[in-house]
mmCIF file of C-alpha atoms in Angstrom:
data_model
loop_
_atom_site.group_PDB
_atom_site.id
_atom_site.type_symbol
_atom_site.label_atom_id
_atom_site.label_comp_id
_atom_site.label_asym_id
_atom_site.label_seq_id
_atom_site.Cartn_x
_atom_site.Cartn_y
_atom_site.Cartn_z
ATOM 1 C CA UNK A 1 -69.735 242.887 -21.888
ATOM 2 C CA UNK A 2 -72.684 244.570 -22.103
ATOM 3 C CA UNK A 3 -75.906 243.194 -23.680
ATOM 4 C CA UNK A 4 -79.281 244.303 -23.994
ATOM 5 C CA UNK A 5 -81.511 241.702 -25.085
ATOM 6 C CA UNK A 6 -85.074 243.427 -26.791
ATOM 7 C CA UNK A 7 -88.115 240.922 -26.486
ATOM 8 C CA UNK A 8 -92.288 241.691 -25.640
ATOM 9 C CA UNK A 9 -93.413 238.769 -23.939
ATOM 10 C CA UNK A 10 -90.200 236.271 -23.782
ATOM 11 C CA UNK A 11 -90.829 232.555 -22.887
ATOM 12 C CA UNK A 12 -89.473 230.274 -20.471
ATOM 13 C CA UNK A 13 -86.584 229.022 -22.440
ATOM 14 C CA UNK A 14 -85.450 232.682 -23.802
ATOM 15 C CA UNK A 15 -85.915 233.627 -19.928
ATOM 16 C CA UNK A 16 -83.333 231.043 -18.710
ATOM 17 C CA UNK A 17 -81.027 231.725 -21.651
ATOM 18 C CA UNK A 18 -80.994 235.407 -20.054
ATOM 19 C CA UNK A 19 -80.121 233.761 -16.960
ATOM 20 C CA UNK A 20 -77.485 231.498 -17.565
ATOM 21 C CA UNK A 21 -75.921 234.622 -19.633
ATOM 22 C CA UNK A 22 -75.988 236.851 -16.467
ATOM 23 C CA UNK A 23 -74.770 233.643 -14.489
ATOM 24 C CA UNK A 24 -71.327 233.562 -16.426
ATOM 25 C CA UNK A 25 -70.996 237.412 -16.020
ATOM 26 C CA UNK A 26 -72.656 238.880 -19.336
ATOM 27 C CA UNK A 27 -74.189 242.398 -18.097
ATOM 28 C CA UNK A 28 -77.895 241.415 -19.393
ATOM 29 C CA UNK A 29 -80.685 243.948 -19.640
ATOM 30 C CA UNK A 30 -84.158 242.618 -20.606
ATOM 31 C CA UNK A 31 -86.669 245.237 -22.481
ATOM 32 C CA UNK A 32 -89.791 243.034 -21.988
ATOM 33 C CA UNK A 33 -93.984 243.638 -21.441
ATOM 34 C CA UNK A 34 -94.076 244.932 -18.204
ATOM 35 C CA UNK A 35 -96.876 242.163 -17.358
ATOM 36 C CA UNK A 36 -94.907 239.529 -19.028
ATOM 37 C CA UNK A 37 -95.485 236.163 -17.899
ATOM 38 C CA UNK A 38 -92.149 235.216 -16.762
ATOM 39 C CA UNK A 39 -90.819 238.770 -15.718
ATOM 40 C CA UNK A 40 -90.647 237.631 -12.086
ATOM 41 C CA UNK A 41 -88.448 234.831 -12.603
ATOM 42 C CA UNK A 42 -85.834 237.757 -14.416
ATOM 43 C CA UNK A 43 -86.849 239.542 -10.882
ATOM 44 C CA UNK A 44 -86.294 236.608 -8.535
ATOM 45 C CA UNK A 45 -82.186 236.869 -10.601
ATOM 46 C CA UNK A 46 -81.536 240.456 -10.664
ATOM 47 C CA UNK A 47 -81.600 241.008 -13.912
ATOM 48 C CA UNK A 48 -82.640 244.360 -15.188
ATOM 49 C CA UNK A 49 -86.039 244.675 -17.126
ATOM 50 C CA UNK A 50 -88.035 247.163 -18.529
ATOM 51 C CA UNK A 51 -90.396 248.394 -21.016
ATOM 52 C CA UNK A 52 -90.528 249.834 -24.358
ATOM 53 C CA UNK A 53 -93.861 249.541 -26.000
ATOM 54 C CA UNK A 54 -93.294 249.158 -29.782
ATOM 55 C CA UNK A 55 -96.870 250.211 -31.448
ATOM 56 C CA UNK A 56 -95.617 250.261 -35.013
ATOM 57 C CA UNK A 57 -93.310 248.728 -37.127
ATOM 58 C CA UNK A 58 -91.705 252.560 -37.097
ATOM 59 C CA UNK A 59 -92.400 254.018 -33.537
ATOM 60 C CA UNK A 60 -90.005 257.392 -33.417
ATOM 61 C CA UNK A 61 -90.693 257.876 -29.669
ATOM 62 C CA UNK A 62 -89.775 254.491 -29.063
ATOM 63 C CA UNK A 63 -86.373 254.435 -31.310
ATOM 64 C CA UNK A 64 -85.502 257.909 -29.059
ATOM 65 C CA UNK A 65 -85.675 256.279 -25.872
ATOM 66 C CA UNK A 66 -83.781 252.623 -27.449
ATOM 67 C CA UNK A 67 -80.929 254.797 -28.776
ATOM 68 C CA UNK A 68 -80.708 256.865 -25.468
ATOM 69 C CA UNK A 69 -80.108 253.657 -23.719
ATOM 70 C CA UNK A 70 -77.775 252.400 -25.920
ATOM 71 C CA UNK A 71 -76.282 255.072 -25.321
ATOM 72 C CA UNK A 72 -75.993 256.258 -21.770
ATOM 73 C CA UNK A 73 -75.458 252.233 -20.907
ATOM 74 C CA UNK A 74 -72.722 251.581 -23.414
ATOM 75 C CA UNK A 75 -73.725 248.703 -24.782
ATOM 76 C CA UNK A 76 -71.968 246.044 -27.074
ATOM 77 C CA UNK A 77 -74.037 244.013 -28.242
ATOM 78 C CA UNK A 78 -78.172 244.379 -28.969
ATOM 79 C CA UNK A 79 -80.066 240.512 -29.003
ATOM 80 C CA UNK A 80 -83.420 241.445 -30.995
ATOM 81 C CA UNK A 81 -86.392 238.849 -30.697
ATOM 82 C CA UNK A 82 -89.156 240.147 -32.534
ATOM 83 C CA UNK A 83 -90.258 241.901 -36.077
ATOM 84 C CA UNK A 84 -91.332 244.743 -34.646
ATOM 85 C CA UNK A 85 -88.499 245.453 -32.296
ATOM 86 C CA UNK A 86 -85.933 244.598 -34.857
ATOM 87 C CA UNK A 87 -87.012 247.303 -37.170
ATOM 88 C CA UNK A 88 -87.008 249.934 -34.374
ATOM 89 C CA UNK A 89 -83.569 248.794 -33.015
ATOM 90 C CA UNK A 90 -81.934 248.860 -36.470
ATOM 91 C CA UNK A 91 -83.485 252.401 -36.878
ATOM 92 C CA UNK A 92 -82.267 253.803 -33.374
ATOM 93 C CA UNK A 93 -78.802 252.225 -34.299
ATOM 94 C CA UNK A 94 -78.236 254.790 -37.159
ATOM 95 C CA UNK A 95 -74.427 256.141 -36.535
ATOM 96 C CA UNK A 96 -73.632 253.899 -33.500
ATOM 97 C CA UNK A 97 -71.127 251.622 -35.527
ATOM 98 C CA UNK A 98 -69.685 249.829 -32.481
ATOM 99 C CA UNK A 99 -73.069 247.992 -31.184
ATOM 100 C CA UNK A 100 -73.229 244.660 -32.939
ATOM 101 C CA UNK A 101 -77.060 243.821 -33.366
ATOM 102 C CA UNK A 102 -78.183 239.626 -33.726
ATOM 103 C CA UNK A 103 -81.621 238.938 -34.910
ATOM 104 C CA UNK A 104 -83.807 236.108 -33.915
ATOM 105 C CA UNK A 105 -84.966 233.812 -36.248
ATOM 106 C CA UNK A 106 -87.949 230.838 -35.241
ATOM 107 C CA UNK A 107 -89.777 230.084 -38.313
ATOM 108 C CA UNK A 108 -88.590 229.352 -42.028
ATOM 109 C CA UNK A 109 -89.119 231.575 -44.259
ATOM 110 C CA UNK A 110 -91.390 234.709 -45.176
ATOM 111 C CA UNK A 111 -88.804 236.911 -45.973
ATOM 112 C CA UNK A 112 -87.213 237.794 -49.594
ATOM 113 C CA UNK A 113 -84.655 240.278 -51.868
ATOM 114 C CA UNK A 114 -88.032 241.237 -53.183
ATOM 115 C CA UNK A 115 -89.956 242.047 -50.333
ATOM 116 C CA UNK A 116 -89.083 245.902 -49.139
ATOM 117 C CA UNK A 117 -90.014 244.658 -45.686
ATOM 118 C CA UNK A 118 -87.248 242.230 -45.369
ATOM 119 C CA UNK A 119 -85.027 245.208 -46.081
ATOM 120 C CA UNK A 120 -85.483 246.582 -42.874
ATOM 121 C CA UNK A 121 -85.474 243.261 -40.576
ATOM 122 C CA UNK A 122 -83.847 240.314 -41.536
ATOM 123 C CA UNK A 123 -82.169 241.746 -45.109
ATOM 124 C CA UNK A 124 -80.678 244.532 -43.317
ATOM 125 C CA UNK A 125 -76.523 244.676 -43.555
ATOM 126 C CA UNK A 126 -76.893 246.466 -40.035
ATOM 127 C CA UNK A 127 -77.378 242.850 -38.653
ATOM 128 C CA UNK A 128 -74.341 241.156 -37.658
ATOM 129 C CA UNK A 129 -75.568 237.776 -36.977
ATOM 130 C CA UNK A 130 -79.173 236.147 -37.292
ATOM 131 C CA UNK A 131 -79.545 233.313 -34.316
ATOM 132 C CA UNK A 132 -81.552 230.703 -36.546
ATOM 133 C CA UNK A 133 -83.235 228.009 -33.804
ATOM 134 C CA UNK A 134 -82.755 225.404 -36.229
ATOM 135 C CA UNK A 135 -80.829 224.844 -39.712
ATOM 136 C CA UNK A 136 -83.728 224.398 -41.674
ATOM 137 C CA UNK A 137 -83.629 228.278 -41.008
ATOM 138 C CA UNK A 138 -80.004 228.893 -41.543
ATOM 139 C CA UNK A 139 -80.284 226.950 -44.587
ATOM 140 C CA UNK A 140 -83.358 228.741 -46.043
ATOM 141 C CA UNK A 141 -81.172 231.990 -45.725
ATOM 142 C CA UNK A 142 -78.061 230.441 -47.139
ATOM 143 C CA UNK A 143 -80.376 229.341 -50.276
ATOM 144 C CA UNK A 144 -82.208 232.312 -50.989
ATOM 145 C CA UNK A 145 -82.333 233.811 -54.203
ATOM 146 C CA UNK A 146 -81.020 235.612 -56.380
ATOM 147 C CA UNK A 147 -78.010 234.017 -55.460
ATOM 148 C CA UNK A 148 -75.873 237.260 -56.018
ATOM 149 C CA UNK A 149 -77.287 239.204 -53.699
ATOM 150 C CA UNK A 150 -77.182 236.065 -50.740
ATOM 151 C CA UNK A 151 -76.048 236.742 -47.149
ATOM 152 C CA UNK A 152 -72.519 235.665 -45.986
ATOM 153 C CA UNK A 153 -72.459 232.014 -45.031
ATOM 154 C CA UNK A 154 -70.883 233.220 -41.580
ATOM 155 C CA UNK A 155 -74.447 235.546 -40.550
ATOM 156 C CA UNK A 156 -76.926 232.690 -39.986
ATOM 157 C CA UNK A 157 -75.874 231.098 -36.942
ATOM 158 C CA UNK A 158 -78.000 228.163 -35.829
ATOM 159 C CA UNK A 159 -78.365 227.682 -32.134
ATOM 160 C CA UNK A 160 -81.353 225.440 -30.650
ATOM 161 C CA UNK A 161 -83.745 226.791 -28.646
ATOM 162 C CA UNK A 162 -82.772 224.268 -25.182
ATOM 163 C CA UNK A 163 -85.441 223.638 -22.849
ATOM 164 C CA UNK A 164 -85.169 221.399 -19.276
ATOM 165 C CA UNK A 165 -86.986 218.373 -18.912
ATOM 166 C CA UNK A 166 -87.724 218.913 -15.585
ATOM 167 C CA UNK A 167 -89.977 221.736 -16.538
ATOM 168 C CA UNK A 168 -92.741 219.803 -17.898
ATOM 169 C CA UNK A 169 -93.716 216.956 -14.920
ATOM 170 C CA UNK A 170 -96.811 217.685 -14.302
ATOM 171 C CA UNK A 171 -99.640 215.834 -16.198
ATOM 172 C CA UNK A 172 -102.831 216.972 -16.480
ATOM 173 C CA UNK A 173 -106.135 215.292 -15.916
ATOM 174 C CA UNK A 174 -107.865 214.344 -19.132
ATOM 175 C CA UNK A 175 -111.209 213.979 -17.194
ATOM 176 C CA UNK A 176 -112.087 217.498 -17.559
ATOM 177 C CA UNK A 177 -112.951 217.361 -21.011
ATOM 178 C CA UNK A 178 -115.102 214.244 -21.097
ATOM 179 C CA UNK A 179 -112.978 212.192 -22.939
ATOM 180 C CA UNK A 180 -114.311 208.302 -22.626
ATOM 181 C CA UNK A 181 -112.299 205.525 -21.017
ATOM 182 C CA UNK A 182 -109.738 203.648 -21.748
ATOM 183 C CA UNK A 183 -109.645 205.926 -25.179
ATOM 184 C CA UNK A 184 -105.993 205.956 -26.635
ATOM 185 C CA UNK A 185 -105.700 210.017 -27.058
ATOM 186 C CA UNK A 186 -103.883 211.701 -29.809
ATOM 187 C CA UNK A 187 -102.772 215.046 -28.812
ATOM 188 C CA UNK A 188 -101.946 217.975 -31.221
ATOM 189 C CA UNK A 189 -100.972 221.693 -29.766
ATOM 190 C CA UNK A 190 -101.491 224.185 -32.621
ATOM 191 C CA UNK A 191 -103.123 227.128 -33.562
ATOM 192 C CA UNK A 192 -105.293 227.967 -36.873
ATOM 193 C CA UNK A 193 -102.384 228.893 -39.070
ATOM 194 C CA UNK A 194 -103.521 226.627 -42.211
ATOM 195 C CA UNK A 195 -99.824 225.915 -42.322
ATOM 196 C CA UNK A 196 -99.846 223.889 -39.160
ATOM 197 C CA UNK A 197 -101.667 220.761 -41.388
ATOM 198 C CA UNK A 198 -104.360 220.514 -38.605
ATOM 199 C CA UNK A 199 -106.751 219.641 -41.137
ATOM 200 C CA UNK A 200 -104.646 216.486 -42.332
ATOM 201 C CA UNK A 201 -104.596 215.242 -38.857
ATOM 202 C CA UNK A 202 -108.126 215.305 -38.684
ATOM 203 C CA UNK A 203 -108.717 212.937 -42.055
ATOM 204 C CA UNK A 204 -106.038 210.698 -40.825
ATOM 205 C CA UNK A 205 -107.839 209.609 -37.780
ATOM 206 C CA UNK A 206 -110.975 208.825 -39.969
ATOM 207 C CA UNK A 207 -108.414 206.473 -41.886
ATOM 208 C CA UNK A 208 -107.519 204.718 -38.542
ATOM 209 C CA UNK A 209 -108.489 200.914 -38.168
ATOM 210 C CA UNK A 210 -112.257 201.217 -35.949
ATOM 211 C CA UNK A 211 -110.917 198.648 -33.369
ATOM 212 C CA UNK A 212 -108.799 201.614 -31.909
ATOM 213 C CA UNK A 213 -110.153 203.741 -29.725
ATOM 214 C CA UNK A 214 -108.900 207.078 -30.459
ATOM 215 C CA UNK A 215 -109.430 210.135 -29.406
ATOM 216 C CA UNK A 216 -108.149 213.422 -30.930
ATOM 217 C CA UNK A 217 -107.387 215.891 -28.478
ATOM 218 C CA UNK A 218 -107.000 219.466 -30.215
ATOM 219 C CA UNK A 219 -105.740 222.331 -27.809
ATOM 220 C CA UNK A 220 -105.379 225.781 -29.355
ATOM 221 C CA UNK A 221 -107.185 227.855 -31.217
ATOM 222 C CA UNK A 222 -108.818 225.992 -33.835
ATOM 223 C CA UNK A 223 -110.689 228.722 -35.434
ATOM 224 C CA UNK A 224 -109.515 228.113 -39.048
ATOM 225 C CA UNK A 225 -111.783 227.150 -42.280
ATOM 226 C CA UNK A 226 -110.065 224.473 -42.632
ATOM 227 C CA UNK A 227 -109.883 222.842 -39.684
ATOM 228 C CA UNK A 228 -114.029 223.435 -39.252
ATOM 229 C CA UNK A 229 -114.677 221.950 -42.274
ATOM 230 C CA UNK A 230 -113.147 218.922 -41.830
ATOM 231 C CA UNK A 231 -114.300 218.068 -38.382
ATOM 232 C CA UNK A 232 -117.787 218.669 -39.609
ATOM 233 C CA UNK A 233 -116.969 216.419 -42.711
ATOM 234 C CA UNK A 234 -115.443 213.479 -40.354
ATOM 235 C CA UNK A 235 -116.790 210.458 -39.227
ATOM 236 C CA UNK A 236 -115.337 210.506 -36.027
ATOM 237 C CA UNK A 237 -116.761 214.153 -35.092
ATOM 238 C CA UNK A 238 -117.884 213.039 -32.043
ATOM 239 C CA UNK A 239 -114.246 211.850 -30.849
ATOM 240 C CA UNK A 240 -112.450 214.922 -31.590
ATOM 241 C CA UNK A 241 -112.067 217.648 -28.304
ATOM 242 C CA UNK A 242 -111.150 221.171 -29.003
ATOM 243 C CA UNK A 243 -111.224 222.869 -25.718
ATOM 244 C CA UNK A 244 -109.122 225.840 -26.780
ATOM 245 C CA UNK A 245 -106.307 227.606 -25.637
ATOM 246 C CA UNK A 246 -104.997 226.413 -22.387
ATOM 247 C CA UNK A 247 -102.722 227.973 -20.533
ATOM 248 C CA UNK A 248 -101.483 223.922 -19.365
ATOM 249 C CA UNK A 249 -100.826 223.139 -22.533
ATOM 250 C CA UNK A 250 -97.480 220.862 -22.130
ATOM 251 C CA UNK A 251 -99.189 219.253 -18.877
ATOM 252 C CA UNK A 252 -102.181 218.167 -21.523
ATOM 253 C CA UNK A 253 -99.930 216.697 -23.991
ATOM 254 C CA UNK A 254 -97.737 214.736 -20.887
ATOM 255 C CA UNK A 255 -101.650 213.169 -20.140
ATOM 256 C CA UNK A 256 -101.735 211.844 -24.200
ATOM 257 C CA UNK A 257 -100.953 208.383 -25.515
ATOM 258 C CA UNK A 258 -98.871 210.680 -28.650
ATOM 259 C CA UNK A 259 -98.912 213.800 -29.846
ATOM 260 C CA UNK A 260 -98.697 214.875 -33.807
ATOM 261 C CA UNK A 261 -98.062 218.245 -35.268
ATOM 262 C CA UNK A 262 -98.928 217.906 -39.110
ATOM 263 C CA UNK A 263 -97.590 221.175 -40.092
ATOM 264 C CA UNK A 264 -96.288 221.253 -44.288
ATOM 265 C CA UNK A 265 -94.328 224.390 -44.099
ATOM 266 C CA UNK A 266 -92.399 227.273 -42.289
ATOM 267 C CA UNK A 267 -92.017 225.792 -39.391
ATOM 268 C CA UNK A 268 -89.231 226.352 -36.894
ATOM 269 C CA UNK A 269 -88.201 224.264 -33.365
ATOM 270 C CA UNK A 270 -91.834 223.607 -32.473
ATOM 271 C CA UNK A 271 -92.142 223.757 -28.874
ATOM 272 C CA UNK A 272 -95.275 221.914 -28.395
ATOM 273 C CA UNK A 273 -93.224 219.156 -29.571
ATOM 274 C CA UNK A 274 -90.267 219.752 -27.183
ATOM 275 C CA UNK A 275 -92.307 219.673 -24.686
ATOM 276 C CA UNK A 276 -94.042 216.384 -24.970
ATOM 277 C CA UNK A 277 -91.158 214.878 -25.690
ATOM 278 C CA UNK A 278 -89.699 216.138 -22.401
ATOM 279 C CA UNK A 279 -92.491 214.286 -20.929
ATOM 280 C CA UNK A 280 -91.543 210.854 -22.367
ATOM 281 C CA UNK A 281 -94.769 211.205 -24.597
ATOM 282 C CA UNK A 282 -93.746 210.409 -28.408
ATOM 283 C CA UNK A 283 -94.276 212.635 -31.238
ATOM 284 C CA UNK A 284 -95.422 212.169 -35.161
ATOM 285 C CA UNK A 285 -93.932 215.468 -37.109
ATOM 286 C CA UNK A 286 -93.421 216.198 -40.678
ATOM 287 C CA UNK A 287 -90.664 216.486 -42.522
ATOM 288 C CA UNK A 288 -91.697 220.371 -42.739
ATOM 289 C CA UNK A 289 -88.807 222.791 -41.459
ATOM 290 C CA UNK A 290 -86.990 221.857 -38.086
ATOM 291 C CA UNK A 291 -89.240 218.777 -36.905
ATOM 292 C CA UNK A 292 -87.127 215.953 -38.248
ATOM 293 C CA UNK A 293 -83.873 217.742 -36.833
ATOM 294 C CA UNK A 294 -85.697 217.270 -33.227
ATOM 295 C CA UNK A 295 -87.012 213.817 -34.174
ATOM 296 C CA UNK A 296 -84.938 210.955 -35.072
ATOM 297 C CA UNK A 297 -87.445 209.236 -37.528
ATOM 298 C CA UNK A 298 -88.460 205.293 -35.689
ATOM 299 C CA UNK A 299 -86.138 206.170 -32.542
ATOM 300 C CA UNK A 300 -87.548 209.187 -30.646
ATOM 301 C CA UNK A 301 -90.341 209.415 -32.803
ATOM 302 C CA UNK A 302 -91.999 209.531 -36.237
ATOM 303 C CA UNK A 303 -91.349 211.527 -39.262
ATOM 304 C CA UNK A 304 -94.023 211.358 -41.903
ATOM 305 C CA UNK A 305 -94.520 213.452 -45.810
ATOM 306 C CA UNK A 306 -96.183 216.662 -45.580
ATOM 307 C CA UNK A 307 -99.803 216.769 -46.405
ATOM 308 C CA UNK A 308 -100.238 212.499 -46.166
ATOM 309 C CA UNK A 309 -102.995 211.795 -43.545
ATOM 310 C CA UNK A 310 -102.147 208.042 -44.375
ATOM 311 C CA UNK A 311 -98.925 207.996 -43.202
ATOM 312 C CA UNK A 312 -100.076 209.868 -39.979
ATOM 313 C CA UNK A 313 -102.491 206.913 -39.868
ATOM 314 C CA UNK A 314 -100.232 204.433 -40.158
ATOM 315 C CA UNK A 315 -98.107 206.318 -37.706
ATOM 316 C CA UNK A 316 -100.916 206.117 -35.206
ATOM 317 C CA UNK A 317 -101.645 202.655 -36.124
ATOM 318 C CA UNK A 318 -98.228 201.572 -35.451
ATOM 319 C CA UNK A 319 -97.429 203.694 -32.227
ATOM 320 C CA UNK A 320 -100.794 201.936 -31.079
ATOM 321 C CA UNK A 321 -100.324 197.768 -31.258
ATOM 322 C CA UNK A 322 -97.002 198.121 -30.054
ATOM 323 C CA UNK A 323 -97.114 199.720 -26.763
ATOM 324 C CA UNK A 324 -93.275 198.549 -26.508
ATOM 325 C CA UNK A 325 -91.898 200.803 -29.477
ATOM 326 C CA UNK A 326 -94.404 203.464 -27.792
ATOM 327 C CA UNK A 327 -92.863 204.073 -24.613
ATOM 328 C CA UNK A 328 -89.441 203.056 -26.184
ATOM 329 C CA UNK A 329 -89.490 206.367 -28.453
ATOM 330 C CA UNK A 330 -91.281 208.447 -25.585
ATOM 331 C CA UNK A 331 -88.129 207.320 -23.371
ATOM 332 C CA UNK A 332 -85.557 208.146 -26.206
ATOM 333 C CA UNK A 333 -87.875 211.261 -27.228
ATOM 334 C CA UNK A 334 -87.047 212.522 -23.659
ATOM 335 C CA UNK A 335 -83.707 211.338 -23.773
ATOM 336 C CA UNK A 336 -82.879 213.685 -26.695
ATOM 337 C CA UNK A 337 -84.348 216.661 -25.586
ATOM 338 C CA UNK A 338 -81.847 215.919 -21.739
ATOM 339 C CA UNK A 339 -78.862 215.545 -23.641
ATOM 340 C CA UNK A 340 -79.250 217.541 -27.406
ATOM 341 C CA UNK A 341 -81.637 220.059 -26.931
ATOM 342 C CA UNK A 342 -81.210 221.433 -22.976
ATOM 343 C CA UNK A 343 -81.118 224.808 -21.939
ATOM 344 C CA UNK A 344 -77.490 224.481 -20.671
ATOM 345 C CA UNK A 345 -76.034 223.783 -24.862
ATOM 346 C CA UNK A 346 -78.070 227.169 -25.620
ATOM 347 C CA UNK A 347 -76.545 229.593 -22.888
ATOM 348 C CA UNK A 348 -73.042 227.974 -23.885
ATOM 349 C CA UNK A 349 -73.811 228.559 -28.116
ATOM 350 C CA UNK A 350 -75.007 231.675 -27.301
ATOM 351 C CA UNK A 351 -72.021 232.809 -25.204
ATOM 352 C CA UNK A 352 -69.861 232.328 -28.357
ATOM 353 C CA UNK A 353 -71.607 234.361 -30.588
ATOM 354 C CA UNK A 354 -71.482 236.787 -28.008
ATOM 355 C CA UNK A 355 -67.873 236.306 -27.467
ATOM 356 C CA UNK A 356 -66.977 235.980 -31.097
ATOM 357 C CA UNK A 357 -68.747 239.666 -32.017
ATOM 358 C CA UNK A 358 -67.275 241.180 -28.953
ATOM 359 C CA UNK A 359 -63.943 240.172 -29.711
ATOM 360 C CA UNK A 360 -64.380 241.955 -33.254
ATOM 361 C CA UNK A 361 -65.546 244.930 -31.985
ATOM 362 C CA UNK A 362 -62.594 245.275 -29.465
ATOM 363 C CA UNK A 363 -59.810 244.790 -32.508
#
């Protein structure tokens, strides 16, 4: 079988799911930046990579040489990971009938029956299957409206996004960034997108008893309105570090007491929390999107109401004066990710798409 997965800058998890693939004999080719982070590691396997640089959302010289590939490589099946390249790919697939094409899917929503865009991604009857990485996606597409014109319930195919544990051991060194002693640090790895509920966090730890020490520890890009405005408006200014974006991101969180992601909509699998998780650190979510499919509300962590910094206070609160339930849900946080969310369940989910399409095609 003969796959060609289309990506820009794939992460660590998508790069081992191309592994494990090629590992039980799927012919995988990669399309991927040539300066891609983890390119080497697809070198270090053998696995075929390349580039195709996809400027627009409609690149004609870039659709000529996808559909000459397809082509002259025979391939089956086409895994698409990105907007961009899944409007090319379903453009250079005009006429070849026998190459199934999946879609990737890792946030909820932001597509619609009235939106011509989502005609020519996610809408598109060209797709065969959409790979949802949690079924807070699936769902969203199984619920759309207007119900007449909804999707088959068989295209939306949820399969996790599996990470290994092992990956994320190394713990960073909160020193750097001043942080005081014996401060019990509350770590949230976001960006500005006002739907990430940044700002919420930042109220709740004004609402946090004063006899705890805490620290809020914001890496990312915090450049949002938002987000400024309500550090400047806090009491606790003075305790809240925003270093930036940091390329050691899940070794920061490992270094945290807990970490919180506040977000109130759209959101997927969030790998910031996967990852401190992995590291026995335990997380406060939302119920917003796939968070409290990942978190098993008061065992592997908590799951609090969108847009309620009082219940992420209280969450804090109650993480902090028992240290007992604390590292009892980091142990079960990490626990869950070993066992329900590794890398080995995606390769394995992901085979039987691959298997099931194939197997249609050949009839």
């Amino acid at each position: 079988m003969n796959v060609l997965a289309i990506t820009e800058s794939p992460d660590r998890p998508t790069v081992e799911t191309f592994i494990g693939l090629y590992k039980k004999n799927i012919n995988i080719s990669v399309i991927c930046r040539s300066n891609c982070e983890h390119k080497t590691i697809l070198d270090q396997h053998q696995i075929k990579n390349f580039e195709i640089i996809f400027r627009r959302k409609i690149d004609y010289e870039a659709i000529k040489k996808l559909r000459n590939y397809l082509i002259d490589q025979k391939v089956d099946i086409v895994h698409v990971f990105s907007n961009n390249t899944l409007t090319n790919t379903i453009f250079s697939l005009i006429g070849l009938k026998n190459i199934k094409l999946i879609a990737y899917r890792g946030i909820v929503g932001n597509v619609s029956y009235f939106d011509p865009i989502s005609w020519i991604r996610f809408l598109n009857p060209r797709i065969n299957k959409i790979i949802c990485v949690c079924d807070a996606i699936k769902n969203y597409f199984l619920s759309m409206r207007p119900k007449f014109l909804r999707m088959n319930s068989n295209k939306p195919i949820r399969v996790y996004k599996g990470h290994n544990v092992d990956w994320y051991n190394e713990v960073a060194d909160l020193d750097q960034y001043s942080i005081p002693a014996n401060s019990f640090v509350v770590g949230c790895v976001a960006n500005s997108r006002p739907r990430k509920g940044v700002d919420y966090l930042i109220r709740a730890i004004d609402l946090v008893p004063e006899n705890i020490p805490i620290v809020l520890l914001l890496i990312g890009r915090m450049r949002g309105r938002k987000i400024k405005k309500a550090i400047k408006q806090s009491k606790r200014k003075n305790l809240i570090f925003s270093p930036g974006f940091c390329e050691n991101a899940p070794a920061i969180s490992a270094a945290c007491d807990l970490v919180c992601l506040p977000s109130y909509k759209r959101e997927g699998l969030p790998r910031s929390i996967i990852e401190a998780m992995s590291a026995a650190v335990p997380p406060i979510v939302t119920n917003s999107g796939g968070s409290p499919e990942l978190v098993e509300d008061n065992i592997s962590g908590i799951v609090v109401p969108v847009r309620d910094s009082q219940s992420i206070a209280d969450a804090i609160k109650k993480l902090y004066f028992d240290e007992s339930l604390r590292k009892s849900m980091g142990q079960k946080a990490r626990e869950r990710i070993k066992l329900k969310f590794n890398n080995e369940i995606t390769v394995n989910e992901t085979l039987k798409v691959y298997q099931d399409l194939h197997a249609d095609q050949t009839k």
